[in-house]
Tab-separated table of C-alpha atoms and ligand atoms in Angstrom:
chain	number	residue	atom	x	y	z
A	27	UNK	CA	88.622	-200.821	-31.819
A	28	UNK	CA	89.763	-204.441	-32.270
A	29	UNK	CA	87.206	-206.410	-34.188
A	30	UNK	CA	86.850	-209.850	-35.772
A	31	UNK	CA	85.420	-209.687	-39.322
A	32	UNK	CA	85.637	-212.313	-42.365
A	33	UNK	CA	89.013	-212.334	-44.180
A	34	UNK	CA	89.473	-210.428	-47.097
A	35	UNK	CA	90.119	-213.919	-48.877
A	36	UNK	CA	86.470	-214.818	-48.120
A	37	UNK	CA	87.439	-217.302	-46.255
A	38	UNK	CA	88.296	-217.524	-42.297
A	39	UNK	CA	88.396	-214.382	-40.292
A	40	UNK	CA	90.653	-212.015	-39.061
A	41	UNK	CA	91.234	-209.432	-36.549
A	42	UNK	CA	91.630	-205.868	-37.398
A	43	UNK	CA	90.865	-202.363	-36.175
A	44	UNK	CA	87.637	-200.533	-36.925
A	45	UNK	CA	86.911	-196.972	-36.072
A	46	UNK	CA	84.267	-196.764	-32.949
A	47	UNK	CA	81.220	-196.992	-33.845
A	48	UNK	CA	78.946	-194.373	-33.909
A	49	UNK	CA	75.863	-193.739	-31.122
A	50	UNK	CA	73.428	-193.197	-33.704
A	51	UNK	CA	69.781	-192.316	-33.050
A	52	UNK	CA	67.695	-196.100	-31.297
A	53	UNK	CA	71.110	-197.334	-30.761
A	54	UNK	CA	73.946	-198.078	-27.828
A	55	UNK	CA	77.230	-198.666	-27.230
A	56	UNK	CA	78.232	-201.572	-25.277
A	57	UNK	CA	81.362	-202.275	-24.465
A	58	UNK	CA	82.036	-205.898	-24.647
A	59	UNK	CA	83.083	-208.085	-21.905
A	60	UNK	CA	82.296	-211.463	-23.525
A	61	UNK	CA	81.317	-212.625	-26.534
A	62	UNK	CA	80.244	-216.429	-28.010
A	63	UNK	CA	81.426	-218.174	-31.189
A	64	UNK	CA	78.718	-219.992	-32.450
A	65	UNK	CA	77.365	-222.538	-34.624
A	66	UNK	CA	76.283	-220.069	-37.219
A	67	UNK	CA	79.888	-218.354	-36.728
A	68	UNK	CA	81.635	-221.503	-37.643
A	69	UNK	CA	79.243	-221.694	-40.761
A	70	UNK	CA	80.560	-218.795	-42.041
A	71	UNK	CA	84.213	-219.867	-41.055
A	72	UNK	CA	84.357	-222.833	-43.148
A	73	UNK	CA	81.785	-222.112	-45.844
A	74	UNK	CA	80.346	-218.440	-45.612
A	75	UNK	CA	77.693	-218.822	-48.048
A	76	UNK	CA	75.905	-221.116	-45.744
A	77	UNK	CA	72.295	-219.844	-46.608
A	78	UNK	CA	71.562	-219.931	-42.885
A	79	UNK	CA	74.807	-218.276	-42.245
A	80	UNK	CA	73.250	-214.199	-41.469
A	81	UNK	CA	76.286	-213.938	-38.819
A	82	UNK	CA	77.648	-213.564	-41.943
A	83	UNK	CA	76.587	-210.654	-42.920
A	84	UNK	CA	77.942	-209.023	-40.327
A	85	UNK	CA	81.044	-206.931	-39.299
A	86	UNK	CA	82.734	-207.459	-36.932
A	87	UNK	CA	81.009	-211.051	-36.624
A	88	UNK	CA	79.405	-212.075	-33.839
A	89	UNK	CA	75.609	-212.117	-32.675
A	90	UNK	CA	76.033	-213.703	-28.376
A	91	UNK	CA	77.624	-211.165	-26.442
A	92	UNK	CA	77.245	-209.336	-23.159
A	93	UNK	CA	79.049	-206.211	-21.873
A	94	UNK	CA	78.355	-202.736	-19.996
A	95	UNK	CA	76.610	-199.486	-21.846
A	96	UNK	CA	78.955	-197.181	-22.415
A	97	UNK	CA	76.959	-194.266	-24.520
A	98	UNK	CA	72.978	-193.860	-24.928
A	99	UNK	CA	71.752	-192.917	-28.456
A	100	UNK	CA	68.967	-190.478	-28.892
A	101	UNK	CA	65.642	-191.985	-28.589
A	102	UNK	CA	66.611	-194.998	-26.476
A	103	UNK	CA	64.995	-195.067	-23.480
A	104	UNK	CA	65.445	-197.395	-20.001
A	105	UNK	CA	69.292	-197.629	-20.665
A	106	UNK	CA	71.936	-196.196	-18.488
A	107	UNK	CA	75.870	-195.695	-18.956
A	108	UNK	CA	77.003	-198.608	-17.163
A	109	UNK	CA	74.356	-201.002	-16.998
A	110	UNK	CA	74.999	-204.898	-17.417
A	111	UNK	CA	73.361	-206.085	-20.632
A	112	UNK	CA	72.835	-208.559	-23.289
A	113	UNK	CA	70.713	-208.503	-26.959
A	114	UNK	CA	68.854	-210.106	-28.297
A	115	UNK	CA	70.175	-210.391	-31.988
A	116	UNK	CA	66.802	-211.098	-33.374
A	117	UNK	CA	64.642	-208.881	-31.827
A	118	UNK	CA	61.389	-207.791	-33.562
A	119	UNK	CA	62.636	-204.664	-34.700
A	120	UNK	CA	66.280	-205.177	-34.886
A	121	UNK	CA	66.111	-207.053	-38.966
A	122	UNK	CA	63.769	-204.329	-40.200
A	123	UNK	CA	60.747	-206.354	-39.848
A	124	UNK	CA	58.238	-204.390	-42.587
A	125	UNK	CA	55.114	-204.603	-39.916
A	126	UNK	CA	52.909	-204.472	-43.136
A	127	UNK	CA	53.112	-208.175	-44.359
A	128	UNK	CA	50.356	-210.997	-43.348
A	129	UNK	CA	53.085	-212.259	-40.454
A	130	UNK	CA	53.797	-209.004	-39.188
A	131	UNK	CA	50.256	-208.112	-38.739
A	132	UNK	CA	49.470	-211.349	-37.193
A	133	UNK	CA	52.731	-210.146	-34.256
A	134	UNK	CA	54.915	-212.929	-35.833
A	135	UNK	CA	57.850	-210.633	-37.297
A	136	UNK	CA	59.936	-213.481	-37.417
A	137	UNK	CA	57.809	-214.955	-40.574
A	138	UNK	CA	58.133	-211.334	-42.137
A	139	UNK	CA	58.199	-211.849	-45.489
A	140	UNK	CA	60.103	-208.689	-46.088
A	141	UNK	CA	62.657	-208.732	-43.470
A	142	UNK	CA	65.924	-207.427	-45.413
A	143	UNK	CA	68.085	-208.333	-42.556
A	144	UNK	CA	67.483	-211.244	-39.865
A	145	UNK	CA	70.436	-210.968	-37.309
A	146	UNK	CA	72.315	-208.548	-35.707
A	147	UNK	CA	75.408	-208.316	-33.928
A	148	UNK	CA	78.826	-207.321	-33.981
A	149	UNK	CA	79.568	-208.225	-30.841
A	150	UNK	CA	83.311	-209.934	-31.535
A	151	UNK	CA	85.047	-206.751	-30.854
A	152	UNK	CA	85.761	-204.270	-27.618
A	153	UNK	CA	82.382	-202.162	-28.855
A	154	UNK	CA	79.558	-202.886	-30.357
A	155	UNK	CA	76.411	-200.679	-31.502
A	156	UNK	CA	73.621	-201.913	-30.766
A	157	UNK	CA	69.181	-201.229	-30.956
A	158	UNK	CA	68.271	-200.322	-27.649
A	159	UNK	CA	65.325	-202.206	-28.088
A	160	UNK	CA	67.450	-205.233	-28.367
A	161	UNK	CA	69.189	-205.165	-24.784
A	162	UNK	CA	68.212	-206.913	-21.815
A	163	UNK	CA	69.617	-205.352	-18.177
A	164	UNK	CA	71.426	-208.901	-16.550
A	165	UNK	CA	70.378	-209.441	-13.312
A	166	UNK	CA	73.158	-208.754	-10.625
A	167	UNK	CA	73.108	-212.319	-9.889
A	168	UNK	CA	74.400	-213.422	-13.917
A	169	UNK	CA	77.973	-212.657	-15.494
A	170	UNK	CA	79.185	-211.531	-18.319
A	171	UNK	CA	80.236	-214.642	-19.505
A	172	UNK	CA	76.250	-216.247	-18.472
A	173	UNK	CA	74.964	-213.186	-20.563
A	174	UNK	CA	77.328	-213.996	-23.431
A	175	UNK	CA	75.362	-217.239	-23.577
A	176	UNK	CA	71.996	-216.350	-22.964
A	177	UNK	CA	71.105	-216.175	-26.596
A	178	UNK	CA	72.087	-220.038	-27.423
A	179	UNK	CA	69.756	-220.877	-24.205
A	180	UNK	CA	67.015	-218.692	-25.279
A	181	UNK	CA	67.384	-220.990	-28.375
A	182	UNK	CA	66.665	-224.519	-26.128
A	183	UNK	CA	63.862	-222.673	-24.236
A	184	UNK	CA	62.105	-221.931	-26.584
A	185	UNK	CA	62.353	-225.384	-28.742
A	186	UNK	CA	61.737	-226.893	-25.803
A	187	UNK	CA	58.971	-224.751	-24.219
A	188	UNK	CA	57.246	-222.804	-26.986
A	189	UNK	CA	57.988	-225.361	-30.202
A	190	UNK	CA	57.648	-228.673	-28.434
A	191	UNK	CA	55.036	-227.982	-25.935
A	192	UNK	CA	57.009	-229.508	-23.751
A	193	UNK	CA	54.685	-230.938	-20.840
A	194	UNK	CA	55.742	-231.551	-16.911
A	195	UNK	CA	56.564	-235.360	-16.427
A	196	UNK	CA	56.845	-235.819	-19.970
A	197	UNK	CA	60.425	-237.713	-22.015
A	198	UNK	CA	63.031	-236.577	-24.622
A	199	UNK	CA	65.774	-237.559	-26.361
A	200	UNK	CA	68.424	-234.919	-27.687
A	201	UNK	CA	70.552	-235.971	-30.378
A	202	UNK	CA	73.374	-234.616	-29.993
A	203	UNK	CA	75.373	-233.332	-26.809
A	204	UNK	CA	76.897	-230.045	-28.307
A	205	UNK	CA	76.405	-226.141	-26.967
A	206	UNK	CA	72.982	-226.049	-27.781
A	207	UNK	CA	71.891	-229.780	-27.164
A	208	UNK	CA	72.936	-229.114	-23.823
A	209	UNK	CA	70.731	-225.906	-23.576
A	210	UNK	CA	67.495	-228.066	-24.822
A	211	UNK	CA	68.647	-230.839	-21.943
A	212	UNK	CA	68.773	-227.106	-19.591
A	213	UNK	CA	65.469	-225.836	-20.976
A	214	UNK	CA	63.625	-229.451	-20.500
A	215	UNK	CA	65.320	-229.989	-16.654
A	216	UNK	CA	62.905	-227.241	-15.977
A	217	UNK	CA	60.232	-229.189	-17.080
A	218	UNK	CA	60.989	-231.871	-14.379
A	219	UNK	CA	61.186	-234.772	-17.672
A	220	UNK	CA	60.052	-237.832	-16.342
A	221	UNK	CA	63.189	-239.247	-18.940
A	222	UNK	CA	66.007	-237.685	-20.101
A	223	UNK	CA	68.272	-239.495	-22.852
A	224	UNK	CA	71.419	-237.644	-24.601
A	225	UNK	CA	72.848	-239.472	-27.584
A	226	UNK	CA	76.432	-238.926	-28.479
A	227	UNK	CA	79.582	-240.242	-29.908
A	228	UNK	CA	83.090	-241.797	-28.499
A	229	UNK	CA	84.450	-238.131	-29.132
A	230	UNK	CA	81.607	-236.335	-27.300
A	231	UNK	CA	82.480	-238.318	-24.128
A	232	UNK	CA	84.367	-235.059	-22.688
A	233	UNK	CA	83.388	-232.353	-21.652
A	234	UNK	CA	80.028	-232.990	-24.037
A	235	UNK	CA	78.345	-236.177	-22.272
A	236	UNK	CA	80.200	-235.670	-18.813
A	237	UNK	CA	78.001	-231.957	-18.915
A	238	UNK	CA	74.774	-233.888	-19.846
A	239	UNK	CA	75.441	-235.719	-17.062
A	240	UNK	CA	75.912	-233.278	-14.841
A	241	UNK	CA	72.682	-231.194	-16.262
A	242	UNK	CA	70.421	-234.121	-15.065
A	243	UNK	CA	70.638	-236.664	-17.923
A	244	UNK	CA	69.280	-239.791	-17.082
A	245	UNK	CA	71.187	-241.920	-19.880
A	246	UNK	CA	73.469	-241.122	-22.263
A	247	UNK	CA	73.859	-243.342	-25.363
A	248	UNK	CA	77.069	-243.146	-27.552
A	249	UNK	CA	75.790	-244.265	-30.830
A	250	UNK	CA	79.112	-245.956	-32.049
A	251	UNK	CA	78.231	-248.520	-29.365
A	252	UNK	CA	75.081	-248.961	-29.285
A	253	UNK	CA	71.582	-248.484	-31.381
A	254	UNK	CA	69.888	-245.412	-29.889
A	255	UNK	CA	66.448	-246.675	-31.537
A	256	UNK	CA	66.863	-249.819	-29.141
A	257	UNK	CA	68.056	-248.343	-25.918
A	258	UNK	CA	65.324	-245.613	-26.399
A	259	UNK	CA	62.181	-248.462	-26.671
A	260	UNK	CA	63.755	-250.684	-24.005
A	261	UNK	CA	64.382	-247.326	-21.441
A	262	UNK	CA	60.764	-246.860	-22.304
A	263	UNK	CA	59.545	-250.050	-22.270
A	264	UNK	CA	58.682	-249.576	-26.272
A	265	UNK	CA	56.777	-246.559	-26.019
A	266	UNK	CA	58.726	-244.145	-26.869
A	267	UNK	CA	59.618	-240.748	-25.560
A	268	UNK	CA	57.679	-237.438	-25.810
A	269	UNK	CA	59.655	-235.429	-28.408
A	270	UNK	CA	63.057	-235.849	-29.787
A	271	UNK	CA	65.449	-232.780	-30.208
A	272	UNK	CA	68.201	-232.772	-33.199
A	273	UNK	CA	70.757	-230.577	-32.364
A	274	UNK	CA	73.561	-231.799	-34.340
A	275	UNK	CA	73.059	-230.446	-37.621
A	276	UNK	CA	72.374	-233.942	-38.873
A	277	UNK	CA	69.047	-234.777	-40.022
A	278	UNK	CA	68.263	-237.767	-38.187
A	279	UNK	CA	64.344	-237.865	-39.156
A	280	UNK	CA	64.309	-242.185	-39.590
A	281	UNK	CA	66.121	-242.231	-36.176
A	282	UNK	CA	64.211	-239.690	-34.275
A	283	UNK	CA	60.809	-240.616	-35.911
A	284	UNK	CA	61.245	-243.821	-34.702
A	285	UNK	CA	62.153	-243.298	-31.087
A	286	UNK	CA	58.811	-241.608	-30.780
A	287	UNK	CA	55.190	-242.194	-28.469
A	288	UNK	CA	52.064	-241.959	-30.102
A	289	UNK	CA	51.547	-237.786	-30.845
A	290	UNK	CA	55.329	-237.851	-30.668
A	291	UNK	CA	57.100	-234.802	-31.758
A	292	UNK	CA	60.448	-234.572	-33.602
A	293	UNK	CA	62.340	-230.855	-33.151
A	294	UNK	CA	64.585	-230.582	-36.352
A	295	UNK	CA	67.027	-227.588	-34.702
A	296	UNK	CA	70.716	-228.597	-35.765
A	297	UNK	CA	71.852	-226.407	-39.287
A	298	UNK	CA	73.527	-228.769	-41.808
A	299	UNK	CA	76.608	-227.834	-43.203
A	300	UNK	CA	76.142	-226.176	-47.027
A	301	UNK	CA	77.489	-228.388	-49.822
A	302	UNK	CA	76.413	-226.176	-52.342
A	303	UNK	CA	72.956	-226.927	-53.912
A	304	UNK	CA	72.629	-230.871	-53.807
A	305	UNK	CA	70.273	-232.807	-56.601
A	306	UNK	CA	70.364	-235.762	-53.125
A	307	UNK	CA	67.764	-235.191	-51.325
A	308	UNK	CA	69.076	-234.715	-47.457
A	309	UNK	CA	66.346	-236.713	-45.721
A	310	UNK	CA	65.296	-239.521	-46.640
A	311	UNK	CA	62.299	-241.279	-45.175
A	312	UNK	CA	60.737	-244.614	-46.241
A	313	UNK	CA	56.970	-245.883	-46.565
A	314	UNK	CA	56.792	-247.240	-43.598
A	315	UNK	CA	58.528	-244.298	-41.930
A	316	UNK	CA	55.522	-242.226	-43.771
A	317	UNK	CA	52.998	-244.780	-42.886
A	318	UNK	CA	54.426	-244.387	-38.670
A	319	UNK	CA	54.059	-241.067	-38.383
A	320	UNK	CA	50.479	-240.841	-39.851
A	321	UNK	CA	49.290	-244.087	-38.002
A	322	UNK	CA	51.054	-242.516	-34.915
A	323	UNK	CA	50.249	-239.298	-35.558
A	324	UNK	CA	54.043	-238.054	-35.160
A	325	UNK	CA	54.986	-234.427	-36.234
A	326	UNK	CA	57.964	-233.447	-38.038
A	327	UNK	CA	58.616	-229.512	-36.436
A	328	UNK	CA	61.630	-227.217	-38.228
A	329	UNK	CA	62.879	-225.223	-35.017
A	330	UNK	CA	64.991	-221.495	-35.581
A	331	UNK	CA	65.821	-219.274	-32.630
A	332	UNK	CA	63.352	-217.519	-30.636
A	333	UNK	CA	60.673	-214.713	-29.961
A	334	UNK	CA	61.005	-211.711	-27.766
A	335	UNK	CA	58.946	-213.330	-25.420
A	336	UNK	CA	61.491	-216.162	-24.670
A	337	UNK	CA	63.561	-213.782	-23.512
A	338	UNK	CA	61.431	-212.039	-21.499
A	339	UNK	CA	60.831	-215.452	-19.710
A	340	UNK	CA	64.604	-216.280	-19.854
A	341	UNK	CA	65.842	-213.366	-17.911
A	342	UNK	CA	63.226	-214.112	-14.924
A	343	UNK	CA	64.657	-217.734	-15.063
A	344	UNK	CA	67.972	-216.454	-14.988
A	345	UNK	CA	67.102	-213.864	-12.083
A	346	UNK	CA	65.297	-216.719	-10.008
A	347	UNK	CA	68.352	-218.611	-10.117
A	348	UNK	CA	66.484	-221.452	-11.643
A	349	UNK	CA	69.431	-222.051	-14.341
A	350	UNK	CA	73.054	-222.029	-14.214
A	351	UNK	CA	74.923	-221.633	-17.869
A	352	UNK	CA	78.261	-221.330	-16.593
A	353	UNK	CA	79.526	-224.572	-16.867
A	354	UNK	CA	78.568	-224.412	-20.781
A	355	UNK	CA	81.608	-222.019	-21.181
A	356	UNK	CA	84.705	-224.602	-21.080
A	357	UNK	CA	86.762	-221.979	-23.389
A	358	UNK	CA	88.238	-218.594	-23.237
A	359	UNK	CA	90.546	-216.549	-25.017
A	360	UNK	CA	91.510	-212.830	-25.849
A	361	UNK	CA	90.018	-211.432	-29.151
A	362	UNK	CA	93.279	-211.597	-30.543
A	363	UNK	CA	92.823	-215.120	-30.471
A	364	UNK	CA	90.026	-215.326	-32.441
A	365	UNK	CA	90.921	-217.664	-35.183
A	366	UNK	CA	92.364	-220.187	-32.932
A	367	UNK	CA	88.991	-219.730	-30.930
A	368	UNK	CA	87.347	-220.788	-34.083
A	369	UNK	CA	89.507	-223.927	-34.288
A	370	UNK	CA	88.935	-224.828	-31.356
A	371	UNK	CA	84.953	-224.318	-31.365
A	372	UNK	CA	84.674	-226.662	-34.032
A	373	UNK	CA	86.143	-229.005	-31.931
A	374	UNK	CA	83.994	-231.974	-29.804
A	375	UNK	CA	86.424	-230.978	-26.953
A	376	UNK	CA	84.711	-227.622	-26.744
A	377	UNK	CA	81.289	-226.889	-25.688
A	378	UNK	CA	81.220	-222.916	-25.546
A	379	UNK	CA	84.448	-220.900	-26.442
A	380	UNK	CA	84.144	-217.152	-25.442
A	381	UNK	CA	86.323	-214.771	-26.729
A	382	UNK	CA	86.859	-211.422	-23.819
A	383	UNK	CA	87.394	-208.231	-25.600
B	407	LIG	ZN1	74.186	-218.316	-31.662
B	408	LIG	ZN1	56.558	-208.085	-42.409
């Protein structure tokens, strides 16, 4: 079985054969018919003790994928040899949640303060096993390469509609046009926004702010040419929008926090990179940036993927028709070509590259 796992060296990744994996007892085969390179992914390509990094962790890499059952574990029930699925890599029970703990108890397993494994995966190679209680059947109407991307969506629904509170009629801002940037401007289209603004840079121009665009942005701002602070207030005739969504891994707090309405909320999603434990603190935020959000009541939300139920309400989206992620996909090559899929994922030109087993 052809698999991408991290390179001996520690650093980068390489392809390699693994023996096929095993249809253990909860679990399934799937064989693999797409499969993303993520964020996290590229984490662990250019630094892979990224705390955040779990993708890490695994081999063969790889936690967005989609593909068809080919074997049925014991125990696993409401699966068939040749169903359409996808996973969700953080399901409840899929990290060996304790279901003891304070968070477990109170049906948050995410918070589970005993978790001894957060993500799983394995979906960058031709099979991957997987906890049947992790798959989702894809609707007839969604392909492979949709399902491959259904977990970086689920990640912009739920900011958008379970973190935010996101409200009909109501404004955002989304720093930063990349993969998932573009699912929060997805997520919030459903929302009917009364304003949609994606900020950007010369280099994001295209395919990045040409997709927004095409998503339903109402403006795009490229920050090299122009304040996004200003062109926020004067699009909103100085109120502000709604909430503001980071997504580039940057922590614009100042920036965001100021582009807020009164009970404004700022969505902190984007991972930075790791440089190794820094004495500088990251954020920096000033009295009177302090003094705004108390006066305006702003709040400062951390954002992290998802609960089950997101993507129980993500696959009826996706079945109603109501989203398209296809366009998100503007790269695809043969596992073989993993590492220069990497490269090229880390790349502005690239919005989703999907490697095809
Ligand atoms: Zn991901
Ligand atoms: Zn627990």
């Amino acid at each position: 079985v052809r698999a991408v796992v991290r390179a001996q060296s520690g650093k980068g990744i390489e392809v390699v054969d693994e023996p096929y994996p095993e249809a253990r007892t909860g679990y399934v085969i799937v064989r693999i018919k797409a499969a993303g390179i993520c964020g996290t992914d590229l984490h662990t390509y250019k630094n892979a003790n990224h705390p955040q990094s779990q993708s890490a962790l695994l081999r063969p890499l790889g936690h967005e994928g989609s593909g068809i059952v080919e074997e049925v574990g014991k125990g696993v029930e409401g699966f068939d040899v040749g169903n359409r699925v996808t996973f969700n890599p953080y399901a409840s029970r899929v990290g060996g949640f304790c279901g003891v703990c304070e968070s477990c108890l109170r049906g948050e397993p995410l918070g589970c303060t005993k978790r001894h494994l957060m993500c799983a995966g394995g979906t960058m190679a031709e099979y991957a096993s997987i906890r049947g209680d992790a798959l989702y059947r894809l609707p007839d109407n969604i392909s492979f390469e949709e399902g491959a991307m259904c977990e970086p969506f689920a990640v912009g629904l739920s900011a958008v509609h379970e973190v935010a509170g996101f409200r009909t009629g109501q404004s955002l801002c989304i720093l930063g046009p990349g993969p998932i940037g573009l699912c929060v401007l997805l997520a919030a289209k459903l929302m009917s926004p009364s304003l949609a603004i994606v900020t950007g840079l010369s280099a994001d121009k295209s395919p990045r702010l040409e997709l927004a665009r095409r998503f339903g942005a109402d403006a795009i701002v490229n920050v090299e040419e122009e304040d996004p602070v200003e062109r926020v207030m004067e699009m909103t005739k100085g109120n502000g929008v709604d909430a503001v969504f980071e997504a580039i891994g940057v922590p614009l707090v100042h920036q965001g926090l100021s582009m807020l309405k009164f009970r404004g909320r700022f969505i902190g999603i984007g991972h930075p990179m790791w440089a190794g434990e820094s004495e500088q603190p990251l954020i920096r935020l000033t009295v009177a940036d302090y003094l705004n959000m108390q006066h305006r009541r702003l709040s400062l939300t951390g954002h992290w993927v998802y609960d089950t139920s997101t993507w129980v309400k993500m696959m009826d989206l996706l079945k109603a028709g109501a989203v398209d992620l296809t366009p998100l996909a503007t790269h695809r090559l043969p596992l073989n070509d993993a590492e220069k899929g990497f490269r090229i994922a880390s790349r502005s030109e690239c919005v989703k590259a999907l490697l095809i087993p």
